[in-house]
């Protein structure tokens, strides 16, 4: 069943949808030419927000979990994309080693890595799991509530290669974002492909760098379509030295929040939007919806209580938060069963392979939905309607809306490829 889309059936978002559908051949050609020049991330997921007057990515994950939330109907797309990706990187590959997060007790996460195993097994690879956790000292089988089980083994590092007992892989797939830092066991590997590369990890990546690249992509795409890039791009700024617990660096935060709220206000006035602008302050690196707060008024920063300050002091794996991105808040106008929802687009290589709605019944339209209590509704494309329907009225066809989400997801993925090129330690020239 396709979730019912109740986004307003008029206004800028439908004009944008119409422009995108009318420009489909030009858009697909543009992407083809980009992928001739740039290498897509191995896999990625993008959180998209549809405000009804604006559609923009708000987060791009290069170590996506949640593969278990894709529908079985979409699995063949993921398998084909996996085949294409592996063929480009290591066509002779037989073995794939997956290095998961250390969440050995999180059954949802384990279902996600099992889904990855299914995808790559059907793409023709032997798949096993090796853990970075020092707690895994021997092969450990974990049972899931679904009745399935997963075996995680200790990693074995020889002089220049990484594997498991009696298992020497050509390719190593990280499903661990290395928030706590890059372990030495993953460095200096010889003739093994580590995907994504180490500089894609959160110990190196910065959201501000990603959205700077996305800003460049959205300007070029806006020129192609003849639209204001703001309609697909969240404005942002950055503060490099902030300590919420000690209250240092708050001047930088206050001035940037104030300036960004002013810019959003001017854009809202230009488009006749009667909404209250807001910004989202979040850790410049890291994931899992940690270290995030919504600010509607600069005075809110003066009134932060101890609980809020503590929440903003650390991110995943207890890493201290010192750099923040201040991002234009994008409302979500999507609903699933009356609960606030946002689409998440999943990609492998350069292909959209599915997605789902992240739904949160207890959160507002201007709040982060990646929080405890969230549920997931797959974007279940109807069998006969997966492809966009050019003749449909804007806003009336789910496949058209999903195609639009996929375009925005691929723009963010392209920005990630720019970002990874710029931070590649082995590149001859990078800034």
Short mmCIF file of C-alpha atoms in Angstrom, two decimals:
data_model
loop_
_atom_site.label_atom_id
_atom_site.label_comp_id
_atom_site.label_asym_id
_atom_site.label_seq_id
_atom_site.Cartn_x
_atom_site.Cartn_y
_atom_site.Cartn_z
CA UNK A 1 0.00 0.00 0.00
CA UNK A 2 1.30 3.45 -0.90
CA UNK A 3 1.12 5.91 2.02
CA UNK A 4 -1.46 8.60 1.30
CA UNK A 5 0.24 11.90 0.48
CA UNK A 6 -1.73 14.85 1.79
CA UNK A 7 0.72 17.61 0.93
CA UNK A 8 -1.22 20.66 -0.31
CA UNK A 9 -2.14 20.18 -3.97
CA UNK A 10 -1.11 23.67 -4.99
CA UNK A 11 1.71 26.12 -4.47
CA UNK A 12 5.44 26.06 -5.25
CA UNK A 13 6.04 22.36 -4.55
CA UNK A 14 3.63 21.34 -7.30
CA UNK A 15 5.17 23.83 -9.71
CA UNK A 16 8.53 22.29 -8.81
CA UNK A 17 7.17 18.76 -9.34
CA UNK A 18 5.78 19.79 -12.74
CA UNK A 19 9.11 21.41 -13.72
CA UNK A 20 11.00 18.26 -12.68
CA UNK A 21 8.66 15.94 -14.58
CA UNK A 22 8.73 18.13 -17.69
CA UNK A 23 12.55 18.21 -17.52
CA UNK A 24 13.08 14.49 -16.91
CA UNK A 25 15.20 13.80 -20.05
CA UNK A 26 17.40 16.85 -19.31
CA UNK A 27 17.71 15.84 -15.62
CA UNK A 28 18.69 12.24 -16.39
CA UNK A 29 21.23 13.39 -18.99
CA UNK A 30 22.66 15.88 -16.46
CA UNK A 31 23.08 13.11 -13.87
CA UNK A 32 24.67 10.79 -16.46
CA UNK A 33 27.27 13.43 -17.33
CA UNK A 34 27.97 14.09 -13.63
CA UNK A 35 28.57 10.39 -12.96
CA UNK A 36 31.05 10.31 -15.83
CA UNK A 37 33.13 12.86 -13.88
CA UNK A 38 32.43 11.84 -10.27
CA UNK A 39 32.23 8.55 -8.34
CA UNK A 40 29.03 8.05 -6.34
CA UNK A 41 29.32 6.91 -2.70
CA UNK A 42 28.95 3.12 -2.48
CA UNK A 43 25.64 3.50 -0.66
CA UNK A 44 23.78 6.35 1.01
CA UNK A 45 20.49 7.46 2.49
CA UNK A 46 19.07 10.99 2.51
CA UNK A 47 16.46 12.50 4.86
CA UNK A 48 14.19 14.76 2.81
CA UNK A 49 11.71 17.34 4.11
CA UNK A 50 8.74 18.49 2.04
CA UNK A 51 7.37 21.80 3.39
CA UNK A 52 4.81 22.22 0.59
CA UNK A 53 6.72 25.31 -0.58
CA UNK A 54 10.20 23.80 -0.45
CA UNK A 55 11.73 20.32 -0.78
CA UNK A 56 15.23 19.83 0.60
CA UNK A 57 17.62 17.23 2.03
CA UNK A 58 18.43 17.79 5.71
CA UNK A 59 20.87 14.93 6.29
CA UNK A 60 22.98 12.55 4.16
CA UNK A 61 24.22 9.29 5.67
CA UNK A 62 27.08 7.39 4.01
CA UNK A 63 26.76 4.35 6.34
CA UNK A 64 23.00 3.82 6.14
CA UNK A 65 21.22 1.44 8.50
CA UNK A 66 17.52 0.70 8.07
CA UNK A 67 17.82 -1.50 4.97
CA UNK A 68 15.31 -3.81 6.65
CA UNK A 69 12.65 -1.09 6.21
CA UNK A 70 12.65 -1.40 2.42
CA UNK A 71 9.83 -3.40 0.87
CA UNK A 72 10.50 -6.86 -0.61
CA UNK A 73 9.27 -5.47 -3.97
CA UNK A 74 12.23 -3.07 -4.04
CA UNK A 75 14.84 -5.75 -3.29
CA UNK A 76 15.56 -6.59 -6.96
CA UNK A 77 16.53 -2.94 -7.55
CA UNK A 78 19.00 -3.10 -4.64
CA UNK A 79 20.45 -6.40 -5.94
CA UNK A 80 20.95 -4.97 -9.44
CA UNK A 81 22.56 -1.82 -8.02
CA UNK A 82 24.84 -3.96 -5.80
CA UNK A 83 25.90 -5.99 -8.84
CA UNK A 84 26.72 -2.81 -10.77
CA UNK A 85 28.67 -1.34 -7.84
CA UNK A 86 30.72 -4.48 -7.16
CA UNK A 87 31.42 -5.00 -10.87
CA UNK A 88 33.00 -1.55 -11.07
CA UNK A 89 35.12 -1.98 -7.93
CA UNK A 90 36.16 -5.63 -7.83
CA UNK A 91 34.61 -7.70 -10.66
CA UNK A 92 36.42 -10.87 -9.56
CA UNK A 93 35.06 -10.59 -6.00
CA UNK A 94 33.80 -13.77 -4.31
CA UNK A 95 33.82 -12.73 -0.67
CA UNK A 96 32.38 -9.65 1.05
CA UNK A 97 33.21 -8.86 4.67
CA UNK A 98 30.64 -6.62 6.37
CA UNK A 99 31.82 -4.68 9.45
CA UNK A 100 28.70 -3.68 11.42
CA UNK A 101 28.18 -1.30 14.32
CA UNK A 102 28.80 -2.76 17.78
CA UNK A 103 25.03 -2.89 18.48
CA UNK A 104 24.91 -6.60 19.20
CA UNK A 105 21.73 -6.19 21.26
CA UNK A 106 19.74 -4.00 18.85
CA UNK A 107 17.53 -6.43 16.90
CA UNK A 108 16.35 -3.72 14.44
CA UNK A 109 19.95 -2.93 13.56
CA UNK A 110 20.80 -6.64 13.19
CA UNK A 111 17.79 -7.04 10.82
CA UNK A 112 19.33 -4.24 8.77
CA UNK A 113 22.68 -6.02 8.35
CA UNK A 114 20.88 -9.29 7.56
CA UNK A 115 19.06 -7.45 4.77
CA UNK A 116 22.44 -6.27 3.44
CA UNK A 117 23.60 -9.89 3.51
CA UNK A 118 20.52 -10.90 1.44
CA UNK A 119 21.18 -8.17 -1.10
CA UNK A 120 24.86 -9.03 -1.60
CA UNK A 121 24.30 -12.79 -1.47
CA UNK A 122 21.80 -12.42 -4.33
CA UNK A 123 24.36 -10.25 -6.11
CA UNK A 124 26.63 -13.32 -6.08
CA UNK A 125 28.88 -12.88 -3.04
CA UNK A 126 29.71 -14.92 0.05
CA UNK A 127 28.93 -12.60 2.96
CA UNK A 128 30.21 -12.80 6.55
CA UNK A 129 30.28 -10.36 9.45
CA UNK A 130 33.35 -9.23 11.38
CA UNK A 131 33.12 -7.04 14.46
CA UNK A 132 35.42 -4.25 15.67
CA UNK A 133 34.16 -4.89 19.22
CA UNK A 134 36.69 -6.30 21.66
CA UNK A 135 33.79 -8.23 23.25
CA UNK A 136 33.58 -10.53 20.19
CA UNK A 137 36.39 -13.02 20.81
CA UNK A 138 34.88 -16.02 19.00
CA UNK A 139 32.10 -16.57 16.46
CA UNK A 140 28.91 -15.42 18.20
CA UNK A 141 25.42 -16.30 16.97
CA UNK A 142 22.64 -13.89 17.86
CA UNK A 143 18.96 -14.83 17.55
CA UNK A 144 16.45 -12.25 16.32
CA UNK A 145 12.74 -12.00 17.27
CA UNK A 146 11.93 -12.84 13.61
CA UNK A 147 13.35 -16.35 14.11
CA UNK A 148 16.43 -15.52 12.04
CA UNK A 149 19.97 -15.56 13.40
CA UNK A 150 23.21 -13.80 12.57
CA UNK A 151 26.79 -14.90 13.30
CA UNK A 152 29.38 -12.22 14.06
CA UNK A 153 33.06 -13.15 14.15
CA UNK A 154 36.25 -11.51 15.44
CA UNK A 155 38.28 -9.68 12.78
CA UNK A 156 41.74 -11.04 11.97
CA UNK A 157 44.42 -8.65 10.73
CA UNK A 158 47.48 -10.04 8.98
CA UNK A 159 50.35 -7.90 7.72
CA UNK A 160 48.39 -5.97 5.07
CA UNK A 161 44.97 -7.63 4.92
CA UNK A 162 41.82 -7.89 6.99
CA UNK A 163 39.54 -10.92 7.15
CA UNK A 164 38.10 -13.69 9.27
CA UNK A 165 39.25 -17.22 9.96
CA UNK A 166 39.37 -19.00 6.55
CA UNK A 167 37.84 -15.94 4.84
CA UNK A 168 39.91 -13.52 2.76
CA UNK A 169 37.65 -10.87 1.19
CA UNK A 170 38.39 -8.69 -1.83
CA UNK A 171 35.96 -6.06 -0.52
CA UNK A 172 35.12 -4.84 2.99
CA UNK A 173 31.82 -3.04 3.49
CA UNK A 174 31.66 -0.76 6.50
CA UNK A 175 28.22 -0.38 8.06
CA UNK A 176 29.90 1.32 11.01
CA UNK A 177 30.34 5.11 10.77
CA UNK A 178 33.43 5.12 13.06
CA UNK A 179 32.11 8.05 15.13
CA UNK A 180 34.58 7.22 17.90
CA UNK A 181 37.56 7.40 15.54
CA UNK A 182 39.34 5.24 12.98
CA UNK A 183 40.79 2.03 14.48
CA UNK A 184 44.26 1.06 13.30
CA UNK A 185 43.03 -2.38 12.20
CA UNK A 186 41.31 -0.70 9.20
CA UNK A 187 44.31 1.35 8.07
CA UNK A 188 46.97 0.54 5.44
CA UNK A 189 45.15 -2.36 3.81
CA UNK A 190 46.77 -3.89 0.72
CA UNK A 191 44.71 -4.57 -2.42
CA UNK A 192 41.47 -4.68 -0.46
CA UNK A 193 38.66 -2.25 -1.16
CA UNK A 194 37.25 -0.55 1.92
CA UNK A 195 33.77 0.83 1.23
CA UNK A 196 33.01 3.57 2.03
CA UNK A 197 36.58 4.89 2.41
CA UNK A 198 37.83 5.94 5.85
CA UNK A 199 37.52 9.65 5.05
CA UNK A 200 33.74 9.12 4.68
CA UNK A 201 33.54 8.33 8.42
CA UNK A 202 32.19 10.81 10.95
CA UNK A 203 35.67 11.18 12.43
CA UNK A 204 36.53 13.10 9.22
CA UNK A 205 33.21 14.20 7.66
CA UNK A 206 31.51 17.50 8.47
CA UNK A 207 27.88 18.29 7.63
CA UNK A 208 28.84 21.89 6.89
CA UNK A 209 31.28 20.66 4.21
CA UNK A 210 28.58 18.43 2.75
CA UNK A 211 26.00 21.21 2.57
CA UNK A 212 28.56 23.58 1.05
CA UNK A 213 28.97 21.01 -1.75
CA UNK A 214 25.18 20.61 -1.92
CA UNK A 215 24.79 24.38 -2.27
CA UNK A 216 27.04 24.25 -5.35
CA UNK A 217 25.07 21.29 -6.79
CA UNK A 218 21.69 22.98 -6.15
CA UNK A 219 22.82 26.19 -7.91
CA UNK A 220 23.83 24.26 -11.01
CA UNK A 221 20.67 22.16 -10.92
CA UNK A 222 18.56 25.30 -10.34
CA UNK A 223 20.12 26.84 -13.45
CA UNK A 224 19.28 23.70 -15.47
CA UNK A 225 15.62 23.88 -14.40
CA UNK A 226 15.33 27.68 -14.26
CA UNK A 227 14.33 27.69 -10.57
CA UNK A 228 15.47 29.47 -7.43
CA UNK A 229 17.93 26.98 -5.82
CA UNK A 230 16.52 27.95 -2.41
CA UNK A 231 13.48 25.79 -3.23
CA UNK A 232 15.69 22.69 -2.92
CA UNK A 233 18.50 23.93 -0.67
CA UNK A 234 18.50 24.54 3.11
CA UNK A 235 20.62 27.60 3.98
CA UNK A 236 23.18 27.05 6.75
CA UNK A 237 26.08 28.46 8.73
CA UNK A 238 28.72 26.94 11.00
CA UNK A 239 30.32 27.46 14.42
CA UNK A 240 33.63 25.73 15.11
CA UNK A 241 34.19 26.12 18.86
CA UNK A 242 31.09 25.65 21.00
CA UNK A 243 30.82 24.12 24.46
CA UNK A 244 27.23 23.99 25.69
CA UNK A 245 28.14 22.65 29.14
CA UNK A 246 30.56 25.50 29.83
CA UNK A 247 28.66 28.12 27.83
CA UNK A 248 31.65 29.03 25.65
CA UNK A 249 31.32 29.91 21.96
CA UNK A 250 27.69 30.93 22.46
CA UNK A 251 28.31 34.37 20.88
CA UNK A 252 29.13 32.68 17.56
CA UNK A 253 26.00 30.55 17.87
CA UNK A 254 23.73 33.47 18.79
CA UNK A 255 24.93 35.72 15.96
CA UNK A 256 24.67 32.93 13.36
CA UNK A 257 21.20 31.86 14.51
CA UNK A 258 20.02 35.48 14.41
CA UNK A 259 21.47 36.08 10.92
CA UNK A 260 20.04 32.85 9.50
CA UNK A 261 16.55 33.48 10.95
CA UNK A 262 16.70 36.91 9.26
CA UNK A 263 17.60 35.35 5.88
CA UNK A 264 14.78 32.81 6.14
CA UNK A 265 12.32 35.58 7.08
CA UNK A 266 13.24 37.50 3.93
CA UNK A 267 12.76 34.39 1.76
CA UNK A 268 9.39 33.68 3.38
CA UNK A 269 8.33 37.27 2.66
CA UNK A 270 9.48 36.95 -0.96
CA UNK A 271 7.33 33.84 -1.44
CA UNK A 272 4.38 34.97 0.70
CA UNK A 273 4.87 32.14 3.20
CA UNK A 274 3.01 32.59 6.48
CA UNK A 275 5.10 30.30 8.66
CA UNK A 276 7.38 31.07 11.57
CA UNK A 277 11.01 30.57 10.51
CA UNK A 278 13.16 28.24 12.61
CA UNK A 279 16.66 26.81 12.52
CA UNK A 280 18.04 23.45 13.58
CA UNK A 281 21.31 23.41 15.51
CA UNK A 282 23.08 20.08 15.28
CA UNK A 283 26.44 18.44 15.69
CA UNK A 284 28.57 19.07 12.59
CA UNK A 285 29.58 15.42 12.66
CA UNK A 286 27.72 12.38 13.90
CA UNK A 287 24.39 10.72 13.46
CA UNK A 288 21.61 8.83 15.27
CA UNK A 289 19.62 12.02 15.79
CA UNK A 290 21.84 13.05 18.72
CA UNK A 291 22.99 16.59 19.51
CA UNK A 292 20.07 18.32 17.79
CA UNK A 293 17.79 21.16 18.84
CA UNK A 294 15.20 23.39 17.15
CA UNK A 295 15.51 27.16 17.71
CA UNK A 296 12.61 29.44 16.79
CA UNK A 297 13.90 32.61 18.44
CA UNK A 298 17.43 33.71 19.32
CA UNK A 299 16.20 34.33 22.90
CA UNK A 300 15.67 30.57 23.22
CA UNK A 301 19.46 30.17 23.38
CA UNK A 302 19.67 32.30 26.54
CA UNK A 303 17.00 30.17 28.21
CA UNK A 304 18.61 26.75 27.65
CA UNK A 305 18.20 24.60 30.76
CA UNK A 306 20.72 22.11 32.07
CA UNK A 307 18.97 19.16 30.42
CA UNK A 308 19.15 20.84 26.99
CA UNK A 309 22.81 21.74 27.50
CA UNK A 310 23.66 18.17 28.53
CA UNK A 311 21.81 16.84 25.45
CA UNK A 312 23.91 19.13 23.25
CA UNK A 313 27.24 18.26 24.92
CA UNK A 314 27.87 14.81 23.43
CA UNK A 315 26.99 12.80 20.35
CA UNK A 316 27.14 9.10 19.45
CA UNK A 317 29.63 6.96 21.41
CA UNK A 318 29.95 9.80 23.96
CA UNK A 319 31.99 11.98 21.60
CA UNK A 320 32.15 15.62 22.79
CA UNK A 321 30.24 18.10 20.65
CA UNK A 322 32.31 21.18 19.78
CA UNK A 323 31.33 22.03 16.20
CA UNK A 324 27.77 22.74 15.09
CA UNK A 325 25.97 23.41 11.85
CA UNK A 326 23.08 25.88 12.03
CA UNK A 327 20.66 24.75 9.33
CA UNK A 328 17.54 26.39 7.97
CA UNK A 329 14.61 24.46 9.40
CA UNK A 330 12.40 22.82 6.77
CA UNK A 331 8.87 21.96 7.89
CA UNK A 332 7.44 18.60 6.93
CA UNK A 333 4.00 18.62 5.36
CA UNK A 334 3.82 14.85 4.94
CA UNK A 335 1.54 12.71 7.13
CA UNK A 336 1.06 9.00 7.58
CA UNK A 337 -2.10 8.17 9.56
CA UNK A 338 -2.19 11.77 10.84
CA UNK A 339 1.35 11.46 12.28
CA UNK A 340 4.17 13.75 11.11
CA UNK A 341 6.41 11.99 8.56
CA UNK A 342 9.46 12.56 6.36
CA UNK A 343 10.71 10.49 3.42
CA UNK A 344 14.12 8.81 3.55
CA UNK A 345 15.60 7.88 0.15
CA UNK A 346 17.99 4.89 -0.15
CA UNK A 347 20.60 4.65 -2.86
CA UNK A 348 23.30 2.21 -3.89
CA UNK A 349 25.92 3.26 -6.39
CA UNK A 350 24.08 5.93 -8.46
CA UNK A 351 20.66 4.30 -8.26
CA UNK A 352 17.63 4.97 -6.07
CA UNK A 353 16.67 1.56 -4.67
CA UNK A 354 13.76 2.48 -2.36
CA UNK A 355 13.01 4.25 0.85
CA UNK A 356 10.53 4.70 3.66
CA UNK A 357 8.71 7.30 5.69
CA UNK A 358 10.11 8.03 9.12
CA UNK A 359 7.00 8.67 11.20
CA UNK A 360 6.75 10.14 14.71
CA UNK A 361 3.34 10.60 16.34
CA UNK A 362 4.73 12.70 19.20
CA UNK A 363 6.80 15.18 17.21
CA UNK A 364 5.80 18.45 15.53
CA UNK A 365 6.23 19.57 11.92
CA UNK A 366 9.35 21.57 12.85
CA UNK A 367 11.07 18.92 14.99
CA UNK A 368 13.65 16.18 14.43
CA UNK A 369 11.87 12.87 13.76
CA UNK A 370 14.98 10.70 14.15
CA UNK A 371 14.28 10.09 17.83
CA UNK A 372 13.06 7.29 20.13
CA UNK A 373 9.43 6.50 19.29
CA UNK A 374 9.89 6.81 15.52
CA UNK A 375 8.36 4.14 13.29
CA UNK A 376 8.90 3.33 9.61
CA UNK A 377 6.44 2.93 6.76
CA UNK A 378 8.03 1.64 3.54
CA UNK A 379 7.60 3.67 0.37
CA UNK A 380 5.79 0.75 -1.24
CA UNK A 381 5.65 1.59 -4.92
CA UNK A 382 2.60 -0.03 -6.54
CA UNK A 383 3.79 -2.72 -8.98
CA UNK A 384 2.36 -0.99 -12.02
CA UNK A 385 3.18 2.54 -10.93
CA UNK A 386 6.86 2.61 -10.01
CA UNK A 387 7.75 4.84 -12.94
CA UNK A 388 6.75 8.52 -13.03
CA UNK A 389 3.52 9.31 -14.85
CA UNK A 390 4.20 12.45 -16.93
CA UNK A 391 0.50 13.05 -17.73
CA UNK A 392 -0.62 13.12 -14.08
CA UNK A 393 -1.66 16.34 -12.38
CA UNK A 394 1.09 17.43 -9.90
CA UNK A 395 0.50 16.21 -6.37
CA UNK A 396 -1.95 13.50 -7.40
CA UNK A 397 0.47 10.69 -8.16
CA UNK A 398 2.68 8.99 -5.56
CA UNK A 399 5.19 7.74 -8.19
CA UNK A 400 5.67 11.32 -9.36
CA UNK A 401 6.28 12.49 -5.83
CA UNK A 402 8.69 9.59 -5.25
CA UNK A 403 10.55 10.42 -8.45
CA UNK A 404 10.97 13.95 -7.13
CA UNK A 405 12.26 12.62 -3.80
CA UNK A 406 14.71 10.47 -5.77
CA UNK A 407 16.00 13.50 -7.69
CA UNK A 408 16.64 15.37 -4.42
CA UNK A 409 18.27 12.25 -2.93
CA UNK A 410 20.58 11.92 -5.94
CA UNK A 411 21.52 15.62 -5.74
CA UNK A 412 22.59 15.05 -2.12
CA UNK A 413 24.47 11.90 -3.16
CA UNK A 414 26.27 13.90 -5.86
CA UNK A 415 27.19 16.51 -3.23
CA UNK A 416 28.61 13.68 -1.10
CA UNK A 417 30.79 12.58 -4.02
CA UNK A 418 32.12 16.17 -4.36
CA UNK A 419 32.72 16.21 -0.61
CA UNK A 420 34.62 12.88 -0.62
CA UNK A 421 36.80 14.04 -3.52
CA UNK A 422 37.70 17.20 -1.60
CA UNK A 423 38.70 15.26 1.54
CA UNK A 424 40.46 12.31 -0.12
CA UNK A 425 43.94 12.13 1.46
CA UNK A 426 45.23 10.30 -1.63
CA UNK A 427 43.97 12.87 -4.14
CA UNK A 428 46.67 14.90 -5.87
CA UNK A 429 44.79 18.17 -5.42
CA UNK A 430 42.14 18.90 -2.83
CA UNK A 431 41.08 21.86 -0.77
#
